Coordinates of C-alpha atoms in Angstrom, one line a residue:
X1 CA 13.6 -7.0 42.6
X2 CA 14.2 -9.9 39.9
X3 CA 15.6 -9.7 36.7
X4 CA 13.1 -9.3 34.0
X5 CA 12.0 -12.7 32.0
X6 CA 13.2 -13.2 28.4
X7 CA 9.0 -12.9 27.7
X8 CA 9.3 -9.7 29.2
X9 CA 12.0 -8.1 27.4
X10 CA 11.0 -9.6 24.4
X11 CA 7.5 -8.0 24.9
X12 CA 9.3 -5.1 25.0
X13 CA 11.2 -5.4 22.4
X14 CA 7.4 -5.9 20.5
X15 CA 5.7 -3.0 21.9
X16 CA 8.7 -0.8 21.2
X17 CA 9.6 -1.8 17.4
X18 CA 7.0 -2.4 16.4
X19 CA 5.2 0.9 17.6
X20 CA 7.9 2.6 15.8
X21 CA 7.6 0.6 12.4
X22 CA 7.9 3.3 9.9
X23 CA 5.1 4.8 8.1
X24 CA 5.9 6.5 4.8
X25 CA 2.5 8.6 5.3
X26 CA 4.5 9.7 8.4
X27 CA 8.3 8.9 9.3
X28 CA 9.1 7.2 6.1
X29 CA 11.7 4.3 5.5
X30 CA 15.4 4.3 6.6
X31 CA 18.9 2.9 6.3
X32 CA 18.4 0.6 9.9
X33 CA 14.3 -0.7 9.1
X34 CA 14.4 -0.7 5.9
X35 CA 13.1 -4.4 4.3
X36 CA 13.4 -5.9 0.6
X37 CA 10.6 -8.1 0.4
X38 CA 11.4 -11.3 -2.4
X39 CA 8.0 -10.3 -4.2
X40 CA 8.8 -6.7 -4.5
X41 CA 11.7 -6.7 -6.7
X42 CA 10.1 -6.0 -9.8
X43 CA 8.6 -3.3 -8.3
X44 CA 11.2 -1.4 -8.1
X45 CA 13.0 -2.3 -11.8
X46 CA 13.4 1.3 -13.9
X47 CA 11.7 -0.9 -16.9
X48 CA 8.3 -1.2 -14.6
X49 CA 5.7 1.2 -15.2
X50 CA 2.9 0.3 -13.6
X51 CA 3.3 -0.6 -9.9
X52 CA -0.1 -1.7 -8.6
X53 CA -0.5 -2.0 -4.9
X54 CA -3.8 -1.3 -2.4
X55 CA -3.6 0.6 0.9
X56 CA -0.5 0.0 3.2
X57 CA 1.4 -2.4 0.6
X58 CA 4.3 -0.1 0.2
X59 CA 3.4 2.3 -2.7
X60 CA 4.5 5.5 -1.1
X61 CA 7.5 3.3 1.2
X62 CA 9.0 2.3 -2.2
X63 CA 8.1 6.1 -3.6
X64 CA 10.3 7.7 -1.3
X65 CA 13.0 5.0 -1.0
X66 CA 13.8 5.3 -4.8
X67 CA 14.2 9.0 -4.3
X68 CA 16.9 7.8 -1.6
X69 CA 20.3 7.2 -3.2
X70 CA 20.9 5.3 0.0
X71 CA 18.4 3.9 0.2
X72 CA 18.0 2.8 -3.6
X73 CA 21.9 1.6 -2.7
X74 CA 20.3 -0.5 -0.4
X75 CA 17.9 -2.4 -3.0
X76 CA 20.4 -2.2 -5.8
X77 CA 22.0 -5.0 -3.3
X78 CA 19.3 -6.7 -1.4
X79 CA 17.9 -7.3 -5.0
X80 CA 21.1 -7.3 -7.0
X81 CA 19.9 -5.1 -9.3
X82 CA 23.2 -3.1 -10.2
X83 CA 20.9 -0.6 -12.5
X84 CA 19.4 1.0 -9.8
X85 CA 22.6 2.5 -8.7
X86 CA 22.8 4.1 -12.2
X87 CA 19.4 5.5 -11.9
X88 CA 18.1 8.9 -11.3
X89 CA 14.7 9.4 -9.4
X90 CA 12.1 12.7 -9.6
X91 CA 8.9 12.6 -8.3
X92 CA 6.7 14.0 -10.7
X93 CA 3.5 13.7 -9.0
X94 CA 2.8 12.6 -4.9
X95 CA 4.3 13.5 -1.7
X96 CA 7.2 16.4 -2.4
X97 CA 8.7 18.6 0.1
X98 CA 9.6 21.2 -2.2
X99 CA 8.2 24.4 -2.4
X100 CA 7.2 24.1 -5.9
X101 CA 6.2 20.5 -6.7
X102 CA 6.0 19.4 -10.4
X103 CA 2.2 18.8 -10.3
X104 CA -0.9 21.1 -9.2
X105 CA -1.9 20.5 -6.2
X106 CA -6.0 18.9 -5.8
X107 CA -8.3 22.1 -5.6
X108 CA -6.3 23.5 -9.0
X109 CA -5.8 20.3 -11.0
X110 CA -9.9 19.9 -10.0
X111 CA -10.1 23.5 -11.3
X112 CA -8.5 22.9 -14.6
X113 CA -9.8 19.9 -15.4
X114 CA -13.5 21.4 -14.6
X115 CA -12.6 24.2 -16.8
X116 CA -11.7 21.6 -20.1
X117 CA -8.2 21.6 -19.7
X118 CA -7.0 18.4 -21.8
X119 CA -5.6 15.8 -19.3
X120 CA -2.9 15.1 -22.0
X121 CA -1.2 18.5 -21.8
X122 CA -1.7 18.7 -18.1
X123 CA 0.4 15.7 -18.2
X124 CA 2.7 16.6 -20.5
X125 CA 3.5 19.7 -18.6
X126 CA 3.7 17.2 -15.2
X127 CA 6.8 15.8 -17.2
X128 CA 8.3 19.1 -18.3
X129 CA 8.4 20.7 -14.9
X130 CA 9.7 17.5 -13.4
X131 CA 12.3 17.2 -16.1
X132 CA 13.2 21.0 -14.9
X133 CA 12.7 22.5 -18.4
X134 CA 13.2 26.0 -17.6
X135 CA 10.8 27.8 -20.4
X136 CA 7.8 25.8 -18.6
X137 CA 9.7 26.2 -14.8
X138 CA 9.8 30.1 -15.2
X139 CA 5.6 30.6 -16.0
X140 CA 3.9 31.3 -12.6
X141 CA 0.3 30.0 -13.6
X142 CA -0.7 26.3 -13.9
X143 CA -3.6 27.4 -16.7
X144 CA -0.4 29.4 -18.8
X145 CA 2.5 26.4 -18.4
X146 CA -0.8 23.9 -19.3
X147 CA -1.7 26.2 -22.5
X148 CA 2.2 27.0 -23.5
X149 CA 2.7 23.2 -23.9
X150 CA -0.5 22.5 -25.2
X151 CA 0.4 25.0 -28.3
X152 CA 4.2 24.1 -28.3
X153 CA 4.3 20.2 -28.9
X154 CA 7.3 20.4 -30.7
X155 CA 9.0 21.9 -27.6
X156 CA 7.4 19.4 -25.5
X157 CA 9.1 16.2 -27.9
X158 CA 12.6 18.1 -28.3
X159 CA 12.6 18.5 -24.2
X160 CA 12.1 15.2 -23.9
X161 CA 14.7 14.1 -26.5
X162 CA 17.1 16.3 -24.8
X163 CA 16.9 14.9 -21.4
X164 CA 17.0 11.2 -23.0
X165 CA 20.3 12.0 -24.5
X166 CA 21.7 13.6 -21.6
X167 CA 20.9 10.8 -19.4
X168 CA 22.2 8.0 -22.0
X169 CA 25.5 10.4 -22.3
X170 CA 25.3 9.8 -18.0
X171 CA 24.8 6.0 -18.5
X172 CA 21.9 6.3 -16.4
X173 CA 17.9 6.0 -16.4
X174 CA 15.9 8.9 -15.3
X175 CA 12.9 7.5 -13.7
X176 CA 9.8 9.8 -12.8
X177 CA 7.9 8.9 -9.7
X178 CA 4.0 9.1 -9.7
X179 CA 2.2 8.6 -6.4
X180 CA -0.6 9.5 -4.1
X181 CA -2.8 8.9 -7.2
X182 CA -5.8 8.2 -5.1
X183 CA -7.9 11.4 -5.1
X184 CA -7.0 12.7 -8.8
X185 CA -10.1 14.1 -9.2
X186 CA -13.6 13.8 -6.7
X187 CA -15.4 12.6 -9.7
X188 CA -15.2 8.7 -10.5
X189 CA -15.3 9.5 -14.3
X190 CA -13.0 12.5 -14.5
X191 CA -10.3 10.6 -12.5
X192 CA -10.9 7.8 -14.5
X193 CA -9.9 9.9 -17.4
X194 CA -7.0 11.8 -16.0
X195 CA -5.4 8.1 -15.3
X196 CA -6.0 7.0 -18.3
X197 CA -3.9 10.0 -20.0
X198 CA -1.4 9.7 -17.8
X199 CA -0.8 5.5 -18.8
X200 CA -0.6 6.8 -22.3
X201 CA 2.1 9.2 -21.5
X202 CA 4.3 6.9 -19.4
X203 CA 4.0 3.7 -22.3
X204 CA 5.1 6.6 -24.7
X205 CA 7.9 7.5 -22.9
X206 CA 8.6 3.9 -22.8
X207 CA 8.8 3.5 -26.3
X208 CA 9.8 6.2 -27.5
X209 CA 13.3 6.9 -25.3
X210 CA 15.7 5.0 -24.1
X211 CA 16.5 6.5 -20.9
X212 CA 13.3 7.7 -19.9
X213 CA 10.6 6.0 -17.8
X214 CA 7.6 6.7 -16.0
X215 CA 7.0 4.6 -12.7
X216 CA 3.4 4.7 -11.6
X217 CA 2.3 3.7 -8.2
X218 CA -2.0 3.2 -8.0
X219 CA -4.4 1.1 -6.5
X220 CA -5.3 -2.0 -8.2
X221 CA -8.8 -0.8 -8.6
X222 CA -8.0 2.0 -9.9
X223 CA -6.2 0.9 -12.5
X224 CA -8.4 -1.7 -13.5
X225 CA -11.3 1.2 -13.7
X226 CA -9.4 3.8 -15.9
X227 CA -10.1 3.1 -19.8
X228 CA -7.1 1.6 -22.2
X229 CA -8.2 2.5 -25.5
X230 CA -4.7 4.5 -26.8
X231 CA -2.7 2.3 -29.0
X232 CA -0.4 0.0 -27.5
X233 CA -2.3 -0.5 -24.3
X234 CA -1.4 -4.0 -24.3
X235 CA 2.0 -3.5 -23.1
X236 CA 1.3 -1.5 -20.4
X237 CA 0.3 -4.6 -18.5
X238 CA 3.6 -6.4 -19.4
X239 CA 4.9 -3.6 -18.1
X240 CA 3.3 -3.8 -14.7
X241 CA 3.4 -5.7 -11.4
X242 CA 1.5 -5.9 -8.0
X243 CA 2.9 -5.7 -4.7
X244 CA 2.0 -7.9 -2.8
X245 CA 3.0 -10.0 0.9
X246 CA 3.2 -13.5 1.0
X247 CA 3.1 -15.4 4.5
X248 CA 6.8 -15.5 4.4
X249 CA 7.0 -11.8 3.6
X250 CA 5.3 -10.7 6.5
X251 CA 6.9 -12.8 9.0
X252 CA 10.5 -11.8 7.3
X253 CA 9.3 -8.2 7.7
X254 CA 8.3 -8.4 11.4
X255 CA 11.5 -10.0 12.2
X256 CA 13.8 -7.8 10.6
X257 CA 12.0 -4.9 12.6
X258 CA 12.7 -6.8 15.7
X259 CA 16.2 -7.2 15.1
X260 CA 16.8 -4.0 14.1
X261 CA 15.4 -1.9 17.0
X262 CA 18.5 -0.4 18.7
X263 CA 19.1 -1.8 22.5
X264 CA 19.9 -5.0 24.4
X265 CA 17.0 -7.0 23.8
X266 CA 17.3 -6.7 20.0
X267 CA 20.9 -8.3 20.2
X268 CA 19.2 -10.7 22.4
X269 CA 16.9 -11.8 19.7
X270 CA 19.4 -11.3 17.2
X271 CA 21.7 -13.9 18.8
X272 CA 18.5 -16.0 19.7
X273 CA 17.8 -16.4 16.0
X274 CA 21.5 -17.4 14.0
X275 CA 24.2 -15.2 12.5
X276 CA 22.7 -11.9 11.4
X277 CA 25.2 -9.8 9.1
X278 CA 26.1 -6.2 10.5
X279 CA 25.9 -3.6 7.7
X280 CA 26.9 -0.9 9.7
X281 CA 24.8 2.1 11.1
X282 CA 22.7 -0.2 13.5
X283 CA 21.3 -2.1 10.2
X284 CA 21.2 -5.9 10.0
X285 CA 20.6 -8.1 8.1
X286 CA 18.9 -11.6 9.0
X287 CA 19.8 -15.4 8.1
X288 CA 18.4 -16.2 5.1
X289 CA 15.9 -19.1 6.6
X290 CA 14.7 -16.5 9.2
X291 CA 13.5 -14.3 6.2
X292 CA 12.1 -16.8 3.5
X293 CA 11.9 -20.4 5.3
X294 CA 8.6 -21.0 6.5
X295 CA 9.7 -24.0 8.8
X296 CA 12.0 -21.6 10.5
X297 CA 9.8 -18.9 10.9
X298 CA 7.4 -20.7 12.4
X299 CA 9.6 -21.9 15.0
X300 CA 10.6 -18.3 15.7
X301 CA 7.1 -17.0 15.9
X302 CA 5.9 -20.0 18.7
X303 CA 8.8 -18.7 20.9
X304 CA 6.9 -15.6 20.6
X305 CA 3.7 -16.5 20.6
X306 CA 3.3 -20.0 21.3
X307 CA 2.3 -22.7 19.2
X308 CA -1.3 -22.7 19.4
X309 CA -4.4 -20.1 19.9
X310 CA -5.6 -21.6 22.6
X311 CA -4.5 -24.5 25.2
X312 CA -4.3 -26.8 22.6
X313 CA -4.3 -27.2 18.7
X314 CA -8.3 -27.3 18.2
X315 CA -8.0 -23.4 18.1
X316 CA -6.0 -22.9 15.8
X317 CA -1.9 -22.7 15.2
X318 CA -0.8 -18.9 16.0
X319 CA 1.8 -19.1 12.9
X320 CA -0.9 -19.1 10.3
X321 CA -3.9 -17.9 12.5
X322 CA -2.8 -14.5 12.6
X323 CA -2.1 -14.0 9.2
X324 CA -5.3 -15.6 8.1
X325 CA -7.2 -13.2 10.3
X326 CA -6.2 -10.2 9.0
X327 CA -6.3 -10.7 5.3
X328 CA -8.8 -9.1 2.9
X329 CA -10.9 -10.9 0.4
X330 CA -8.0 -11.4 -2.0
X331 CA -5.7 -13.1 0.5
X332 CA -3.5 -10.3 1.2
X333 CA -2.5 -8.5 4.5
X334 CA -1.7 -5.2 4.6
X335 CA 2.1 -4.8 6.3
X336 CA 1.0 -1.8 8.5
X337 CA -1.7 -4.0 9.6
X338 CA 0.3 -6.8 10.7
X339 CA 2.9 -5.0 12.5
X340 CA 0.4 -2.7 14.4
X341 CA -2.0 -5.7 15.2
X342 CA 1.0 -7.6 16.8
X343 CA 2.4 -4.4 18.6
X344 CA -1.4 -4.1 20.0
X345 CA -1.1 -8.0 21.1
X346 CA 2.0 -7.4 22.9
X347 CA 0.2 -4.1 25.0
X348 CA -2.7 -6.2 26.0
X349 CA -0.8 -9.1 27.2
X350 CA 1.6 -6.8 28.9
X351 CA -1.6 -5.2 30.6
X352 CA -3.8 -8.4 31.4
X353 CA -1.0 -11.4 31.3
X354 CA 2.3 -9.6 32.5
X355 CA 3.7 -13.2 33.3
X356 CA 2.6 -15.3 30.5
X357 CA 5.3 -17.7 29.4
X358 CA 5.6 -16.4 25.8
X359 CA 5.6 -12.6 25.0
X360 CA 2.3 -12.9 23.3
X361 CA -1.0 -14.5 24.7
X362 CA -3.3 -16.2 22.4
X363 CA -6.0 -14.1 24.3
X364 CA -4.6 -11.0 23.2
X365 CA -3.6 -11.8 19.7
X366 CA -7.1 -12.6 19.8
X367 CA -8.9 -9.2 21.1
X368 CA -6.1 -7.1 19.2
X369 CA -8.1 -8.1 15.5
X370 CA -11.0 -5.8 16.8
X371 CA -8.4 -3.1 17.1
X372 CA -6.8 -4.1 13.5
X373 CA -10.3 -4.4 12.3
X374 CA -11.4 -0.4 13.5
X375 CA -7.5 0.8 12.2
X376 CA -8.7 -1.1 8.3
X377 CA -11.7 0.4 8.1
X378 CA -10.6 3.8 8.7
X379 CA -8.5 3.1 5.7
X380 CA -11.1 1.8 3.7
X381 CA -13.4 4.9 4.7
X382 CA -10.4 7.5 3.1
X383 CA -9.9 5.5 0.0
X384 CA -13.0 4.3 -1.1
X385 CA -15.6 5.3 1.0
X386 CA -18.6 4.7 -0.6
X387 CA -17.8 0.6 0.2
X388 CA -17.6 1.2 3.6
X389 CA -21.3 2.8 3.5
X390 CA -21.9 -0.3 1.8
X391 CA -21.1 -2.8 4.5
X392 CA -22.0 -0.3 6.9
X393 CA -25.2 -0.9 5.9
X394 CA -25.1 -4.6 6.8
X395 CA -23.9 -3.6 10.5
X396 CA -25.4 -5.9 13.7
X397 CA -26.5 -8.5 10.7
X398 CA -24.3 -12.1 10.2
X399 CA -22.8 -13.7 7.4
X400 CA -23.0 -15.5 5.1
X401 CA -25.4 -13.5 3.4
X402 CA -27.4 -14.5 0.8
X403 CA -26.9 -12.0 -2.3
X404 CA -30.8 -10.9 -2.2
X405 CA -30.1 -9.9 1.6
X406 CA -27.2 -7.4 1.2
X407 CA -29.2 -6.5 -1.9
X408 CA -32.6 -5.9 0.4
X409 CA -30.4 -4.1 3.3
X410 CA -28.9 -1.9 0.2
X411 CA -32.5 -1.3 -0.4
X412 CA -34.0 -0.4 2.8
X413 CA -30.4 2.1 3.6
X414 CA -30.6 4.3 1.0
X415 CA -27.5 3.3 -0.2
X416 CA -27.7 4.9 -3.6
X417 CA -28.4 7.9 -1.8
X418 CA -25.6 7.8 0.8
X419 CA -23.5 7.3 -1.5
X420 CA -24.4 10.4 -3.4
X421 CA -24.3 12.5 -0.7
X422 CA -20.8 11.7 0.5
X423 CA -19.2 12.0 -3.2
X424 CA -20.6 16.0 -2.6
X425 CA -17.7 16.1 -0.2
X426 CA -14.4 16.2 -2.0
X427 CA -12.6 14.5 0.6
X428 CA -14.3 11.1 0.2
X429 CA -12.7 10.4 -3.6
X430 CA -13.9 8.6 -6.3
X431 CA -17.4 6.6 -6.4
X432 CA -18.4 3.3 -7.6
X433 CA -19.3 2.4 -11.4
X434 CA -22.7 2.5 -10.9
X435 CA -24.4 3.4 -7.8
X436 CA -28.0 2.4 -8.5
X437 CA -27.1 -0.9 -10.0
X438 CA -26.6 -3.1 -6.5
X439 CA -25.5 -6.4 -8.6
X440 CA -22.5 -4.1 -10.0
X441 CA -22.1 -2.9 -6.6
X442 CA -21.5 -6.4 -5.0
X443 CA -19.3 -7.5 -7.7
X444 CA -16.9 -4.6 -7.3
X445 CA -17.0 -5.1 -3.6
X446 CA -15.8 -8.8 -4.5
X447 CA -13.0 -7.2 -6.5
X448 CA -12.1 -4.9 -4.0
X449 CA -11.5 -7.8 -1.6
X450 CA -14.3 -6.2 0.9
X451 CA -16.0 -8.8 0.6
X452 CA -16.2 -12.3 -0.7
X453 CA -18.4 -15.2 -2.4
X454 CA -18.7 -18.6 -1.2
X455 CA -19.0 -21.8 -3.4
X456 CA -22.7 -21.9 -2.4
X457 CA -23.1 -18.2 -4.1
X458 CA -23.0 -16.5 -0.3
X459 CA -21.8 -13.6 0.6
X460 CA -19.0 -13.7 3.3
X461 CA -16.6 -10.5 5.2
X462 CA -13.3 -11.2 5.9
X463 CA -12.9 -10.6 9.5
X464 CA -10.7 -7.5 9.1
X465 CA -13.6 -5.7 8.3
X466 CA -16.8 -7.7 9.5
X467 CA -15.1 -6.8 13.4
X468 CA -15.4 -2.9 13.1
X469 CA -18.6 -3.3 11.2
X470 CA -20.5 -5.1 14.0
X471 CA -21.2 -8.2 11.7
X472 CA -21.6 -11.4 13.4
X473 CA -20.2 -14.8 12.0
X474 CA -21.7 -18.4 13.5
X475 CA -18.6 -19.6 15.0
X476 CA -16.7 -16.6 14.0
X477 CA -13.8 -14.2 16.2
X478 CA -16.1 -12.2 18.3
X479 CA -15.7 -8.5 18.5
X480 CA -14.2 -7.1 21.4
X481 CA -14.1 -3.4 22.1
X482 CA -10.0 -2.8 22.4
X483 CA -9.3 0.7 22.8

């Protein structure tokens, strides 16, 4: 039997690390795979309140890192940010393991808020449990800790100046974590509200402590959507950021999960691809150029993919053809996207082109968008489903669109109605600004990055989610069905 090929083991390498990418819906980050994007680093600064980021950028990765003093230890150095090793980290409000989290969980806070709770006190109360103030900790009933705070203000402001002097007298900064933030509340406008509350708490614990600061991870849209009319609003967004993956990003990313796969063919690629420092613990770190220099990554991706998307350049150069493929309307690629998408490339070619030259074939890269494609839409039908009824409607149509066409397909769906009728069930989230106004519906759409507008004034998909949705482009990627 002959040795396996470098493609081979390579391909191997794919299919395992990136298959076991982690997930922080699922496994989470760790010491070995964890990666410090350059564009996230204000992301994770104490002083940042508002950390705006849409599905799969890293909001709950960089949520449950932070809680990690070793894994804060590890950003405190990638980003040389020596504060975050003086930093404390609760979460206040997302995914907690504990058996009494510091927040209600959806059917009560839907409850209370039904019942004209004021989102400020159930707020305030959020920070009181989090901040382990016993007189709210030892009440049993959300509706009682809610109502004691809501008639003991006082308490609420000396609790807060108490943990502010105990963490100054620490020398550190006690940061509480908000997460998850996507289904508040099923009703667009009540959602709307409770966000809007909770901004106004975090910018006055902002200003009004020194030690003390809020960190809130939501959806772009979201936070564009939920009113600013408390004083001081302003510098909320100069206390924000957006996470977001440039080219370089991604490719850094995908390379520091193929180095940092334990077995052979990891050293092999390690060695392959320059001196990469050994942190202990099977973590590694890579060369500087193989992380941020584009000319270098591109040289790293064609010995794994090839140079081109086809025999020759007319069909595109792999090294920005992939990326370009699987971005949304506003340019940006979700990291779980890419990673699975080029893990699905390396299983089809395994499959159908076992002894290709390269690990990848352009013929797989190619078909695995329709699986990408199915994986994003899924996404987009949890978080805001009432868009994906929207292009749905457009299904076994082609674009570009004129705007009166979506408008007339709208039309003849029912759309309004559709979308109605899935808000009924609590699991589908928030709704759009106004369903029966299509004009407002296409622009948010736009916002969203669903979709797009052309110079001409058409209407466009990116093919990340025109592929699941049937939609045909005139010399567009065809969809395949990749199971």
């Amino acid at each position: 039997m002959s040795a396996p090929t470098v493609a081979a083991e390579y391909r191997k390498l794919l299919i395992e690390a990136l298959g076991a990418a982690p997930d922080a819906n699922t496994s989470g980050p760790d010491f070995r795979t964890l990666f410090t994007p350059s564009s996230h680093r204000l992301a994770l600064d104490p002083d940042v309140t508002v950390v705006r980021g849409a599905r799969g950028t890293g909001k709950t990765f960089w949520a449950k890192a932070l809680v990690d003093d070793r894994l804060r230890e590890v950003a405190a150095d990638s980003y040389m940010m020596p504060r975050l090793r003086r930093t404390r980290v609760s979460i206040a409000f997302g995914v907690d393991g504990t058996d009494e989290p510091a927040f209600p969980l959806k059917k009560t806070r839907e409850r209370l808020i039904n019942d004209g709770i004021d989102p400020d006190d159930l707020w305030a109360t959020v920070i009181l449990m989090a901040l382990d103030v016993p007189e709210v900790r030892r009440i049993d009933s959300w509706a009682e800790r809610i109502r004691w705070t809501g008639e003991n203000p006082d308490a609420y402001d000396n609790a807060v100046l108490r943990a502010d002097r105990e963490s100054r007298e620490r020398g550190e900064t006690r940061v509480l974590l908000f997460d998850a933030l996507d289904h508040l509340h099923g009703e667009r406008r009540q959602s709307d509200r409770m966000l809007s509350a909770l901004f106004q708490a975090a910018l006055e614990l902002r200003l009004t402590t020194g030690t003390l600061r809020a960190k809130i991870f939501v959806r772009p849209d979201m936070y564009e959507n939920a009113p600013k009319a408390f004083a001081d609003a302003s510098k909320l967004g100069a206390n924000s950021t957006d996470l977001t993956w440039e080219r370089e990003n991604l490719y850094g990313l995908l390379f520091h999960q193929l180095g940092n796969h334990p077995g052979p063919e990891a050293k092999k690629f390690r060695e392959a691809t320059g001196d990469w420092r050994a942190e202990g613990d099977g973590r590694y770190v890579a060369p500087v150029a193989v992380i941020a220099d584009t000319e270098r990554q591109e040289e790293v991706f064609v010995s794994l993919a090839g140079a081109f998307m086809g025999t020759d350049r007319r069909k595109g150069h792999t090294y920005t053809w992939v990326p370009n493929h699987l971005q949304d309307g506003k340019g940006q690629v979700s990291p779980r996207t890419w990673l699975s998408t080029l893990c699905k490339a390396a299983k089809l070619t395994d499959a159908r082109f076992a002894s290709h030259a390269v690990p990848l074939h352009y013929e797989a890269i190619r078909d695995s968008l329709s699986f990408a494609s199915k994986i994003r839409v899924e996404e987009l039908q949890d978080d805001i489903g009432w868009a994906a009824l929207a292009v749905q409607q457009l299904e076994e149509g082609q674009v570009p669109m004129e705007p009166s066409g979506v408008h007339y397909a709208w039309l003849k769906g029912s759309l309004a109605a559709k979308v109605r009728s899935a808000l009924e069930n609590e699991s589908e989230g928030s709704g759009p600004r106004d369903v029966d106004d299509s004009v407002s519906l296409l622009r948010e759409l736009i916002e969203l990055g669903v979709m797009t507008k052309r110079s001409d004034g058409s209407i466009d998909l990116p093919d990340i989610y025109r592929l699941a949705f049937d939609i045909g482009r005139r010399g567009g990627v065809p969809r395949r069905h990749v199971s």
